[in-house]
Coordinates of C-alpha atoms in Angstrom, one line a residue:
X1 CA 1.6 -15.1 -86.5
X2 CA 3.2 -11.9 -87.7
X3 CA 2.4 -10.4 -91.1
X4 CA 5.0 -11.1 -93.8
X5 CA 7.3 -8.2 -94.5
X6 CA 9.6 -7.5 -97.4
X7 CA 10.5 -10.7 -99.2
X8 CA 8.9 -13.0 -96.6
X9 CA 6.1 -15.2 -97.9
X10 CA 3.1 -16.4 -95.9
X11 CA 2.9 -20.1 -95.5
X12 CA -0.3 -21.9 -94.6
X13 CA 0.0 -24.9 -92.4
X14 CA -1.1 -28.0 -94.3
X15 CA -0.7 -30.5 -91.6
X16 CA 1.3 -31.7 -88.6
X17 CA 3.6 -34.7 -88.8
X18 CA 3.6 -35.5 -85.1
X19 CA 3.0 -34.2 -81.6
X20 CA 5.1 -35.6 -78.8
X21 CA 4.2 -35.2 -75.1
X22 CA 6.0 -36.4 -72.0
X23 CA 3.4 -37.5 -69.4
X24 CA 3.5 -38.5 -65.8
X25 CA 0.9 -41.3 -66.0
X26 CA 1.0 -43.0 -69.4
X27 CA -1.9 -45.4 -68.6
X28 CA -4.2 -42.6 -67.5
X29 CA -3.3 -40.4 -70.5
X30 CA -3.8 -43.3 -72.9
X31 CA -7.2 -43.8 -71.5
X32 CA -8.0 -40.1 -71.8
X33 CA -6.9 -39.8 -75.5
X34 CA -8.7 -43.1 -76.4
X35 CA -12.0 -42.7 -74.4
X36 CA -12.5 -38.9 -74.1
X37 CA -10.8 -37.5 -77.2
X38 CA -11.5 -40.6 -79.3
X39 CA -8.1 -41.1 -81.0
X40 CA -7.3 -44.6 -82.1
X41 CA -4.3 -46.3 -80.5
X42 CA -1.8 -47.3 -83.2
X43 CA 0.7 -49.1 -81.0
X44 CA 1.8 -49.2 -77.4
X45 CA 5.2 -50.0 -75.9
X46 CA 6.0 -50.1 -72.2
X47 CA 7.0 -46.4 -72.1
X48 CA 5.2 -44.9 -75.2
X49 CA 1.8 -44.9 -76.9
X50 CA 1.2 -43.7 -80.4
X51 CA -2.2 -42.4 -81.6
X52 CA -3.5 -41.6 -85.1
X53 CA -4.7 -38.1 -85.3
X54 CA -5.5 -38.0 -89.0
X55 CA -4.5 -39.4 -92.4
X56 CA -2.3 -36.3 -92.8
X57 CA -1.0 -34.4 -95.7
X58 CA 0.9 -36.0 -98.6
X59 CA 0.3 -39.6 -97.3
X60 CA 2.0 -39.0 -94.0
X61 CA -0.1 -39.9 -91.0
X62 CA -0.5 -37.3 -88.2
X63 CA 0.5 -38.9 -84.9
X64 CA 0.3 -38.1 -81.2
X65 CA 3.1 -39.8 -79.2
X66 CA 2.9 -40.0 -75.4
X67 CA 6.1 -40.7 -73.6
X68 CA 6.2 -41.9 -70.0
X69 CA 8.5 -39.5 -68.2
X70 CA 8.0 -41.2 -64.8
X71 CA 10.7 -43.7 -66.0
X72 CA 13.2 -40.9 -66.4
X73 CA 15.0 -40.5 -63.1
X74 CA 15.8 -36.8 -62.3
X75 CA 13.7 -35.5 -65.1
X76 CA 12.1 -32.2 -63.9
X77 CA 10.9 -30.8 -67.2
X78 CA 10.4 -27.2 -67.8
X79 CA 7.3 -25.1 -67.1
X80 CA 6.9 -22.0 -69.2
X81 CA 4.1 -19.4 -68.9
X82 CA 3.0 -18.5 -72.4
X83 CA 1.2 -15.2 -73.1
X84 CA -2.5 -15.4 -73.9
X85 CA -3.3 -16.0 -77.6
X86 CA -5.0 -13.1 -79.2
X87 CA -6.5 -12.7 -82.7
X88 CA -4.0 -9.9 -83.4
X89 CA -1.2 -12.5 -83.1
X90 CA -2.8 -14.7 -85.7
X91 CA -2.7 -12.1 -88.5

């Protein structure tokens, strides 16, 4: 994160509302997040699973949503190579 300049103010992240991921195998990813990561499953529908990450900030639960992209004909997604994270980028 870049240092604030001029009239910009630094904002600390207090929480995340939700994280949404499109996955190829919803059943396998559900099992991974439940059994390996230890997130409790909030609810499951045929093509989506919602997990509780934490109570959150200001009374809003932090949620991980997994969406089954195998049911989306023609969906190819996008792959993007990100630069390595360095501590200098966090200041």
